[in-house]
PDB file of C-alpha atoms and ligand atoms in Angstrom:
ATOM      1  CA  MET A1362      -2.727   2.234   7.735  1.00 98.00           C
ATOM      2  CA  SER A1363      -2.754   1.419  11.363  1.00 97.00           C
ATOM      3  CA  HIS A1364       0.430   2.279  13.790  1.00 96.00           C
ATOM      4  CA  VAL A1365       0.475   0.087  16.400  1.00 94.00           C
ATOM      5  CA  LEU A1366       1.915  -2.909  15.115  1.00 95.00           C
ATOM      6  CA  ASP A1367       3.435  -5.188  17.635  1.00 93.00           C
ATOM      7  CA  PRO A1368       1.772  -9.027  17.723  1.00 94.00           C
ATOM      8  CA  GLU A1369       3.085  -9.041  21.308  1.00 92.00           C
ATOM      9  CA  TYR A1370       0.840  -5.825  22.477  1.00 91.00           C
ATOM     10  CA  TYR A1371      -2.146  -7.352  20.845  1.00 92.00           C
ATOM     11  CA  GLU A1372      -1.795 -10.841  22.396  1.00 93.00           C
ATOM     12  CA  ARG A1373      -1.885  -9.296  25.860  1.00 91.00           C
ATOM     13  CA  ALA A1374      -4.791  -6.884  24.679  1.00 88.00           C
ATOM     14  CA  CYS A1375      -6.676  -9.170  22.513  1.00 90.00           C
ATOM     15  CA  GLY A1376      -5.656 -12.782  22.854  1.00 94.00           C
ATOM     16  CA  ALA A1377      -4.674 -15.152  20.165  1.00 95.00           C
ATOM     17  CA  GLU A1378      -7.296 -13.300  18.170  1.00 94.00           C
ATOM     18  CA  GLY A1379      -5.279 -10.223  18.367  1.00 93.00           C
ATOM     19  CA  ARG A1380      -2.069 -11.646  17.778  1.00 96.00           C
ATOM     20  CA  ARG A1381      -3.449 -13.291  14.581  1.00 96.00           C
ATOM     21  CA  SER A1382      -5.251 -10.279  13.526  1.00 96.00           C
ATOM     22  CA  VAL A1383      -2.315  -8.133  13.532  1.00 96.00           C
ATOM     23  CA  GLU A1384      -0.140 -10.805  11.873  1.00 97.00           C
ATOM     24  CA  ALA A1385      -2.482 -10.494   8.997  1.00 97.00           C
ATOM     25  CA  ALA A1386      -2.205  -6.727   8.385  1.00 97.00           C
ATOM     26  CA  MET A1387       1.165  -6.615   9.054  1.00 98.00           C
ATOM     27  CA  ALA A1388       1.683  -9.245   6.370  1.00 98.00           C
ATOM     28  CA  GLU A1389      -0.721  -6.844   3.985  1.00 98.00           C
ATOM     29  CA  ILE A1390       1.610  -3.623   4.644  1.00 98.00           C
ATOM     30  CA  ALA A1391       4.853  -5.663   4.038  1.00 98.00           C
ATOM     31  CA  ARG A1392       3.620  -6.375   0.298  1.00 98.00           C
ATOM     32  CA  MET A1393       2.346  -2.611   0.050  1.00 98.00           C
ATOM     33  CA  GLY A1394       6.134  -2.284   1.045  1.00 98.00           C
ATOM     34  CA  GLU A1395       7.459  -4.369  -1.695  1.00 98.00           C
ATOM     35  CA  ARG A1396       5.360  -2.479  -4.546  1.00 97.00           C
ATOM     36  CA  LEU A1397       6.100   0.863  -2.920  1.00 97.00           C
ATOM     37  CA  SER A1398       9.997  -0.225  -2.960  1.00 98.00           C
ATOM     38  CA  ALA A1399       9.175  -1.180  -6.550  1.00 97.00           C
ATOM     39  CA  ARG A1400       7.949   2.634  -7.563  1.00 95.00           C
ATOM     40  CA  LYS A1401      11.828   3.492  -6.208  1.00 96.00           C
ATOM     41  CA  VAL A1402      10.253   6.615  -4.627  1.00 97.00           C
ATOM     42  CA  ASP A1403      12.929   9.524  -4.226  1.00 98.00           C
ATOM     43  CA  ALA A1404      10.692  10.529  -0.414  1.00 98.00           C
ATOM     44  CA  LEU A1405       8.163   9.004   1.522  1.00 98.00           C
ATOM     45  CA  VAL A1406       5.837  11.188   3.612  1.00 98.00           C
ATOM     46  CA  VAL A1407       4.476   9.750   6.472  1.00 98.00           C
ATOM     47  CA  VAL A1408       1.340  11.603   8.049  1.00 98.00           C
ATOM     48  CA  ALA A1409       0.967  10.495  11.364  1.00 98.00           C
ATOM     49  CA  ASP A1410      -0.391  12.598  14.928  1.00 97.00           C
ATOM     50  CA  ASP A1411       1.635  13.102  18.197  1.00 96.00           C
ATOM     51  CA  HIS A1412       0.536  11.145  21.348  1.00 92.00           C
ATOM     52  CA  LEU A1413       1.517  14.032  23.244  1.00 91.00           C
ATOM     53  CA  ASN A1414       5.132  12.726  23.595  1.00 91.00           C
ATOM     54  CA  ALA A1415       6.666  14.448  20.732  1.00 94.00           C
ATOM     55  CA  PHE A1416       5.118  17.869  21.854  1.00 95.00           C
ATOM     56  CA  SER A1417       3.534  18.975  24.794  1.00 88.00           C
ATOM     57  CA  PHE A1418       0.815  21.340  26.350  1.00 88.00           C
ATOM     58  CA  ASN A1419       3.373  24.295  26.043  1.00 92.00           C
ATOM     59  CA  CYS A1420       3.031  24.063  22.363  1.00 94.00           C
ATOM     60  CA  VAL A1421       0.345  21.904  19.981  1.00 96.00           C
ATOM     61  CA  PRO A1422       0.656  22.279  16.602  1.00 97.00           C
ATOM     62  CA  ALA A1423      -2.196  21.936  14.175  1.00 98.00           C
ATOM     63  CA  ILE A1424       0.020  20.461  11.459  1.00 98.00           C
ATOM     64  CA  CYS A1425       4.032  20.575  11.914  1.00 98.00           C
ATOM     65  CA  VAL A1426       6.367  19.213   9.466  1.00 98.00           C
ATOM     66  CA  SER A1427       9.821  17.874  10.356  1.00 98.00           C
ATOM     67  CA  THR A1428      12.811  19.612   8.393  1.00 98.00           C
ATOM     68  CA  GLY A1429      16.485  18.932   8.397  1.00 98.00           C
ATOM     69  CA  ARG A1430      18.634  16.343   7.848  1.00 98.00           C
ATOM     70  CA  THR A1431      17.445  13.558  10.199  1.00 98.00           C
ATOM     71  CA  VAL A1432      15.142  12.937  12.368  1.00 98.00           C
ATOM     72  CA  GLN A1433      15.722  10.500  15.787  1.00 97.00           C
ATOM     73  CA  ARG A1434      13.667   7.668  17.021  1.00 96.00           C
ATOM     74  CA  MET A1435      11.776   8.619  20.026  1.00 94.00           C
ATOM     75  CA  ILE A1436      12.961   7.103  23.347  1.00 90.00           C
ATOM     76  CA  GLN A1437      10.953   6.972  26.412  1.00 84.00           C
ATOM     77  CA  ASP A1438      12.139   6.071  29.761  1.00 81.00           C
ATOM     78  CA  HIS A1439       8.526   4.570  30.529  1.00 79.00           C
ATOM     79  CA  ALA A1440       7.210   3.777  27.365  1.00 76.00           C
ATOM     80  CA  GLU A1441       4.318   2.287  26.041  1.00 76.00           C
ATOM     81  CA  ALA A1442       4.384  -1.294  25.377  1.00 75.00           C
ATOM     82  CA  PHE A1443       3.981  -0.898  21.488  1.00 77.00           C
ATOM     83  CA  ASP A1444       6.832   1.930  21.517  1.00 80.00           C
ATOM     84  CA  LYS A1445       9.163  -0.810  22.888  1.00 82.00           C
ATOM     85  CA  VAL A1446       9.045  -2.534  19.631  1.00 85.00           C
ATOM     86  CA  LEU A1447      11.195   0.695  18.623  1.00 89.00           C
ATOM     87  CA  ASP A1448      13.858  -0.619  20.896  1.00 89.00           C
ATOM     88  CA  HIS A1449      15.098  -2.931  17.628  1.00 88.00           C
ATOM     89  CA  MET A1450      14.618  -0.211  15.187  1.00 93.00           C
ATOM     90  CA  PRO A1451      17.131   1.943  13.575  1.00 94.00           C
ATOM     91  CA  GLN A1452      17.847   5.595  15.874  1.00 95.00           C
ATOM     92  CA  THR A1453      18.017   7.696  12.966  1.00 97.00           C
ATOM     93  CA  TYR A1454      16.438   7.955   9.609  1.00 98.00           C
ATOM     94  CA  ALA A1455      17.217  10.421   6.552  1.00 98.00           C
ATOM     95  CA  LEU A1456      14.945  12.899   6.002  1.00 98.00           C
ATOM     96  CA  HIS A1457      13.873  14.600   2.241  1.00 98.00           C
ATOM     97  CA  GLU A1458      15.049  18.234   3.352  1.00 98.00           C
ATOM     98  CA  HIS A1459      14.403  19.803   0.125  1.00 98.00           C
ATOM     99  CA  LEU A1460      10.696  18.487   0.101  1.00 98.00           C
ATOM    100  CA  ALA A1461       9.946  19.279   3.506  1.00 98.00           C
ATOM    101  CA  ASN A1462      10.993  22.866   2.595  1.00 98.00           C
ATOM    102  CA  ALA A1463       9.072  22.865  -0.627  1.00 98.00           C
ATOM    103  CA  ILE A1464       6.086  21.819   1.562  1.00 98.00           C
ATOM    104  CA  LEU A1465       6.945  25.002   3.664  1.00 98.00           C
ATOM    105  CA  ASP A1466       7.337  27.505   1.520  1.00 98.00           C
ATOM    106  CA  GLN A1467       4.991  27.093  -0.870  1.00 98.00           C
ATOM    107  CA  GLY A1468       2.447  26.586   1.841  1.00 98.00           C
ATOM    108  CA  LEU A1469       2.773  30.223   2.610  1.00 97.00           C
ATOM    109  CA  ALA A1470       1.958  31.016  -0.422  1.00 95.00           C
ATOM    110  CA  THR A1471      -1.084  29.293  -0.708  1.00 95.00           C
ATOM    111  CA  GLY A1472      -2.766  29.503   3.003  1.00 97.00           C
ATOM    112  CA  PHE A1473      -0.990  27.292   5.282  1.00 98.00           C
ATOM    113  CA  ASP A1474       1.191  28.528   7.695  1.00 98.00           C
ATOM    114  CA  LEU A1475       2.363  25.189   8.976  1.00 98.00           C
ATOM    115  CA  ALA A1476       4.836  24.517  12.047  1.00 98.00           C
ATOM    116  CA  LEU A1477       8.298  23.395  11.534  1.00 98.00           C
ATOM    117  CA  SER A1478      10.349  21.199  13.572  1.00 98.00           C
ATOM    118  CA  TRP A1479      14.332  20.429  13.422  1.00 98.00           C
ATOM    119  CA  GLU A1480      14.190  18.294  16.611  1.00 96.00           C
ATOM    120  CA  ALA A1481      10.677  16.470  17.454  1.00 97.00           C
ATOM    121  CA  PRO A1482      11.573  12.480  17.444  1.00 97.00           C
ATOM    122  CA  VAL A1483       9.137   9.919  15.839  1.00 97.00           C
ATOM    123  CA  ASP A1484       7.363   7.479  17.538  1.00 95.00           C
ATOM    124  CA  HIS A1485       5.859   4.196  16.816  1.00 95.00           C
ATOM    125  CA  ALA A1486       3.155   6.047  14.869  1.00 97.00           C
ATOM    126  CA  PHE A1487       6.077   6.679  12.111  1.00 98.00           C
ATOM    127  CA  LEU A1488       8.080   3.961  12.744  1.00 97.00           C
ATOM    128  CA  SER A1489       6.120   1.085  13.150  1.00 97.00           C
ATOM    129  CA  PRO A1490       4.297   1.465   9.293  1.00 98.00           C
ATOM    130  CA  VAL A1491       7.590   2.903   7.609  1.00 98.00           C
ATOM    131  CA  ASN A1492       9.738  -0.203   9.508  1.00 97.00           C
ATOM    132  CA  THR A1493       6.909  -3.007   8.696  1.00 98.00           C
ATOM    133  CA  LEU A1494       6.590  -1.541   4.788  1.00 98.00           C
ATOM    134  CA  HIS A1495      10.100  -2.056   4.486  1.00 98.00           C
ATOM    135  CA  GLY A1496      11.486  -5.079   6.488  1.00 96.00           C
ATOM    136  CA  SER A1497      15.322  -5.102   5.747  1.00 96.00           C
ATOM    137  CA  ARG A1498      15.201  -2.786   2.635  1.00 97.00           C
ATOM    138  CA  PRO A1499      16.841   0.798   2.828  1.00 97.00           C
ATOM    139  CA  ILE A1500      14.393   2.919   4.045  1.00 98.00           C
ATOM    140  CA  PRO A1501      13.949   6.205   1.724  1.00 98.00           C
ATOM    141  CA  PRO A1502      13.968   9.783   3.303  1.00 98.00           C
ATOM    142  CA  LEU A1503      11.222  10.616   5.016  1.00 98.00           C
ATOM    143  CA  VAL A1504       9.198  13.963   5.888  1.00 98.00           C
ATOM    144  CA  PRO A1505       7.412  12.761   8.621  1.00 98.00           C
ATOM    145  CA  ILE A1506       4.227  15.189   9.403  1.00 98.00           C
ATOM    146  CA  TRP A1507       2.286  15.586  12.694  1.00 98.00           C
ATOM    147  CA  VAL A1508      -1.274  16.086  12.548  1.00 98.00           C
ATOM    148  CA  ASN A1509      -3.015  17.350  15.778  1.00 97.00           C
ATOM    149  CA  CYS A1510      -5.502  14.634  16.386  1.00 96.00           C
ATOM    150  CA  PHE A1511      -5.761  14.921  20.468  1.00 91.00           C
ATOM    151  CA  VAL A1512      -6.010  18.030  21.437  1.00 92.00           C
ATOM    152  CA  ALA A1513      -9.268  20.308  20.948  1.00 92.00           C
ATOM    153  CA  PRO A1514      -9.645  22.028  18.825  1.00 94.00           C
ATOM    154  CA  GLN A1515      -8.619  19.849  16.022  1.00 95.00           C
ATOM    155  CA  PRO A1516      -7.850  20.685  12.338  1.00 97.00           C
ATOM    156  CA  THR A1517     -11.216  20.338  10.759  1.00 97.00           C
ATOM    157  CA  ALA A1518     -11.538  17.557   8.202  1.00 97.00           C
ATOM    158  CA  ARG A1519     -11.703  19.702   5.659  1.00 98.00           C
ATOM    159  CA  ARG A1520      -8.717  21.521   6.072  1.00 98.00           C
ATOM    160  CA  CYS A1521      -6.445  18.464   6.333  1.00 98.00           C
ATOM    161  CA  PHE A1522      -8.181  16.993   3.066  1.00 98.00           C
ATOM    162  CA  ALA A1523      -7.105  20.548   2.371  1.00 98.00           C
ATOM    163  CA  PHE A1524      -3.448  20.260   3.324  1.00 98.00           C
ATOM    164  CA  GLY A1525      -3.176  16.978   1.263  1.00 98.00           C
ATOM    165  CA  GLN A1526      -4.165  18.481  -1.744  1.00 98.00           C
ATOM    166  CA  HIS A1527      -1.641  20.882  -0.934  1.00 98.00           C
ATOM    167  CA  LEU A1528       0.750  18.235  -0.813  1.00 98.00           C
ATOM    168  CA  ALA A1529      -0.202  16.611  -4.046  1.00 98.00           C
ATOM    169  CA  ARG A1530       0.072  20.008  -5.739  1.00 98.00           C
ATOM    170  CA  VAL A1531       4.101  20.394  -4.332  1.00 98.00           C
ATOM    171  CA  VAL A1532       4.958  17.153  -5.271  1.00 98.00           C
ATOM    172  CA  ALA A1533       3.686  17.338  -8.993  1.00 97.00           C
ATOM    173  CA  GLY A1534       5.341  20.354  -9.445  1.00 98.00           C
ATOM    174  CA  SER A1535       8.787  18.695  -7.922  1.00 98.00           C
ATOM    175  CA  PRO A1536      11.274  16.801  -9.714  1.00 98.00           C
ATOM    176  CA  TRP A1537      10.838  13.873  -7.448  1.00 98.00           C
ATOM    177  CA  ASN A1538       9.028  10.611  -7.359  1.00 97.00           C
ATOM    178  CA  VAL A1539       7.382  10.620  -3.686  1.00 98.00           C
ATOM    179  CA  GLY A1540       5.220   8.120  -2.004  1.00 98.00           C
ATOM    180  CA  LEU A1541       2.638   8.925   1.017  1.00 98.00           C
ATOM    181  CA  ILE A1542       1.408   6.883   3.705  1.00 98.00           C
ATOM    182  CA  ALA A1543      -1.182   8.280   6.791  1.00 98.00           C
ATOM    183  CA  THR A1544      -1.418   5.925   9.647  1.00 98.00           C
ATOM    184  CA  GLY A1545      -3.562   5.601  12.862  1.00 96.00           C
ATOM    185  CA  GLY A1546      -6.924   3.999  14.113  1.00 88.00           C
ATOM    186  CA  LEU A1547      -9.064   2.895  12.969  1.00 91.00           C
ATOM    187  CA  SER A1548     -11.645   3.085  16.058  1.00 81.00           C
ATOM    188  CA  HIS A1549     -10.144   2.958  19.261  1.00 88.00           C
ATOM    189  CA  PHE A1550      -9.926   4.640  22.959  1.00 81.00           C
ATOM    190  CA  PRO A1551      -6.811   5.369  23.881  1.00 79.00           C
ATOM    191  CA  GLU A1552      -5.638   5.841  27.445  1.00 73.00           C
ATOM    192  CA  LEU A1553      -6.806   9.599  27.044  1.00 71.00           C
ATOM    193  CA  SER A1554     -10.299   8.410  27.118  1.00 72.00           C
ATOM    194  CA  LEU A1555      -9.941   5.488  30.353  1.00 77.00           C
ATOM    195  CA  PRO A1556     -13.761   4.639  30.477  1.00 80.00           C
ATOM    196  CA  ARG A1557     -14.084   3.370  26.944  1.00 80.00           C
ATOM    197  CA  VAL A1558     -10.667   1.243  26.503  1.00 83.00           C
ATOM    198  CA  GLY A1559     -11.413  -1.661  24.840  1.00 80.00           C
ATOM    199  CA  GLU A1560     -14.367  -0.645  22.482  1.00 81.00           C
ATOM    200  CA  THR A1561     -14.543  -0.100  18.798  1.00 85.00           C
ATOM    201  CA  ASP A1562     -16.917   1.584  16.276  1.00 84.00           C
ATOM    202  CA  THR A1563     -16.875  -0.818  13.614  1.00 89.00           C
ATOM    203  CA  VAL A1564     -20.229   0.319  12.085  1.00 91.00           C
ATOM    204  CA  PHE A1565     -18.536   3.997  12.058  1.00 91.00           C
ATOM    205  CA  ASP A1566     -14.963   2.124  10.268  1.00 92.00           C
ATOM    206  CA  ARG A1567     -17.049   0.124   7.986  1.00 95.00           C
ATOM    207  CA  LYS A1568     -18.864   3.759   6.641  1.00 95.00           C
ATOM    208  CA  LEU A1569     -15.274   5.086   6.374  1.00 95.00           C
ATOM    209  CA  ILE A1570     -13.975   2.383   4.530  1.00 95.00           C
ATOM    210  CA  HIS A1571     -17.184   2.464   1.956  1.00 96.00           C
ATOM    211  CA  TRP A1572     -16.825   5.936   1.160  1.00 96.00           C
ATOM    212  CA  MET A1573     -12.711   5.390   0.453  1.00 96.00           C
ATOM    213  CA  GLU A1574     -13.282   2.294  -1.441  1.00 96.00           C
ATOM    214  CA  HIS A1575     -15.867   4.206  -3.465  1.00 95.00           C
ATOM    215  CA  GLY A1576     -13.684   7.764  -3.942  1.00 94.00           C
ATOM    216  CA  GLU A1577     -16.584   9.758  -2.475  1.00 93.00           C
ATOM    217  CA  HIS A1578     -14.673  11.983  -0.179  1.00 95.00           C
ATOM    218  CA  GLU A1579     -17.674  14.632   0.252  1.00 95.00           C
ATOM    219  CA  PRO A1580     -19.308  12.816   3.087  1.00 95.00           C
ATOM    220  CA  LEU A1581     -15.563  12.536   4.674  1.00 96.00           C
ATOM    221  CA  LEU A1582     -15.285  16.160   4.229  1.00 96.00           C
ATOM    222  CA  GLU A1583     -18.412  16.959   6.582  1.00 95.00           C
ATOM    223  CA  LEU A1584     -16.992  14.492   9.441  1.00 94.00           C
ATOM    224  CA  GLY A1585     -17.000  17.087  12.589  1.00 92.00           C
ATOM    225  CA  GLY A1586     -14.252  16.527  15.772  1.00 89.00           C
ATOM    226  CA  ASP A1587     -17.119  15.430  17.936  1.00 89.00           C
ATOM    227  CA  GLU A1588     -18.167  12.629  15.572  1.00 90.00           C
ATOM    228  CA  LEU A1589     -14.248  11.993  15.276  1.00 90.00           C
ATOM    229  CA  HIS A1590     -13.988  11.555  18.864  1.00 88.00           C
ATOM    230  CA  LYS A1591     -17.304   9.990  19.992  1.00 90.00           C
ATOM    231  CA  THR A1592     -16.455   6.816  17.759  1.00 87.00           C
ATOM    232  CA  GLY A1593     -12.985   6.820  18.506  1.00 87.00           C
ATOM    233  CA  SER A1594     -11.642   7.183  14.879  1.00 91.00           C
ATOM    234  CA  HIS A1595      -9.939  10.477  15.775  1.00 94.00           C
ATOM    235  CA  GLU A1596      -6.824   9.435  13.622  1.00 96.00           C
ATOM    236  CA  PHE A1597      -8.514   9.360  10.982  1.00 97.00           C
ATOM    237  CA  LEU A1598      -7.533  13.102  10.413  1.00 97.00           C
ATOM    238  CA  ASN A1599      -4.289  11.939   9.138  1.00 98.00           C
ATOM    239  CA  TRP A1600      -5.743   9.446   6.490  1.00 98.00           C
ATOM    240  CA  LEU A1601      -7.982  12.587   5.255  1.00 98.00           C
ATOM    241  CA  VAL A1602      -4.796  14.294   4.474  1.00 98.00           C
ATOM    242  CA  LEU A1603      -3.893  11.441   2.544  1.00 98.00           C
ATOM    243  CA  LEU A1604      -7.300  11.362   0.910  1.00 98.00           C
ATOM    244  CA  GLY A1605      -6.850  15.109   0.054  1.00 98.00           C
ATOM    245  CA  ALA A1606      -3.611  13.969  -2.046  1.00 98.00           C
ATOM    246  CA  VAL A1607      -4.813  10.907  -3.873  1.00 97.00           C
ATOM    247  CA  THR A1608      -8.456  12.259  -4.519  1.00 96.00           C
ATOM    248  CA  PRO A1609     -10.632  10.959  -6.350  1.00 93.00           C
ATOM    249  CA  SER A1610      -8.213   7.863  -6.445  1.00 95.00           C
ATOM    250  CA  ARG A1611     -10.472   4.407  -5.236  1.00 96.00           C
ATOM    251  CA  ALA A1612      -9.195   2.639  -2.294  1.00 97.00           C
ATOM    252  CA  THR A1613      -8.176  -0.964  -2.243  1.00 97.00           C
ATOM    253  CA  VAL A1614      -8.874  -2.509   1.025  1.00 97.00           C
ATOM    254  CA  ARG A1615      -5.854  -4.738   1.775  1.00 98.00           C
ATOM    255  CA  TYR A1616      -7.015  -5.703   5.435  1.00 97.00           C
ATOM    256  CA  PHE A1617      -9.908  -4.891   7.601  1.00 95.00           C
ATOM    257  CA  GLY A1618     -10.092  -6.693  10.991  1.00 93.00           C
ATOM    258  CA  GLU A1619     -12.484  -6.063  14.263  1.00 90.00           C
ATOM    259  CA  LEU A1620     -10.830  -6.269  17.554  1.00 88.00           C
ATOM    260  CA  PRO A1621     -12.391  -5.506  20.785  1.00 84.00           C
ATOM    261  CA  ARG A1622      -9.313  -3.075  21.629  1.00 83.00           C
ATOM    262  CA  ILE A1623      -8.787  -1.336  18.191  1.00 90.00           C
ATOM    263  CA  ASN A1624      -9.864  -1.978  14.633  1.00 91.00           C
ATOM    264  CA  LEU A1625      -7.316  -2.582  12.268  1.00 95.00           C
ATOM    265  CA  ALA A1626      -6.427  -1.455   8.640  1.00 95.00           C
ATOM    266  CA  ALA A1627      -4.086  -1.653   5.922  1.00 97.00           C
ATOM    267  CA  VAL A1628      -5.103   0.611   2.730  1.00 98.00           C
ATOM    268  CA  GLU A1629      -3.872   0.863  -0.771  1.00 98.00           C
ATOM    269  CA  TRP A1630      -3.717   3.915  -3.243  1.00 96.00           C
ATOM    270  CA  SER A1631      -1.939   3.204  -6.153  1.00 85.00           C
ATOM    271  CA  LEU A1632      -2.166   6.399  -8.184  1.00 84.00           C
ATOM    272  CA  PRO A1633      -0.982   5.903 -12.581  1.00 70.00           C
TER     273      PRO A1633
HETATM  274 FE1  FE2 B1262      -2.231   6.547  17.749  1.00 56.71          FE
END
């Protein structure tokens, strides 16, 4: 699902149509959250990217797992408008430390030497979706996972997908009932690509949606870093982790909306 979920922000960026569109997406995400809560999950894995605010250029992990007992909401002195929506959200979130450690430990045995963090705080990419999903209901223990979507060289689409398969194996071998979300996008150009802010590539996003709806994941594995960068769908790497975990399930598209600033999406997979 998209992770900038702030009607005020979209109204400023795209006018009344922006507000209408994000409110429609958020309503669908809230309904997805009701279905998620009905499944009574023990943990919720959240795959999102660092916006160069949790980490910095002194270390850019390809994939990093948050572990420990709790994680803190990010507090920024000069927050982007869409991080200001975090201000009214809870400050501390429980983590599912045992699941996080299983992902890390079993990763070592299967070729994933993952970074780990006890300290990195979580921003809108994690907390806007999590809070929109749950509303006033309790939030299950989280396992936040960051994927490097911004700083070249990023992990490949195939690597992200394989990591999702690793997550699925860990969960399948565990005693826990686990939900998984991936956030970001779709096509947009953040301030890091200043000349293209305000553009989207809807033709490309519709291709992604088509492949996900049909459970055709092979073409998605061929996506190159350049292509994701050129189309503004760099955050789709997070989605590829989820696809690896649920493959070959087909997606149900709950919302897809084109805006000049960003294409919004809410997509659901239900496993038997
Ligand atoms: Fe983002």
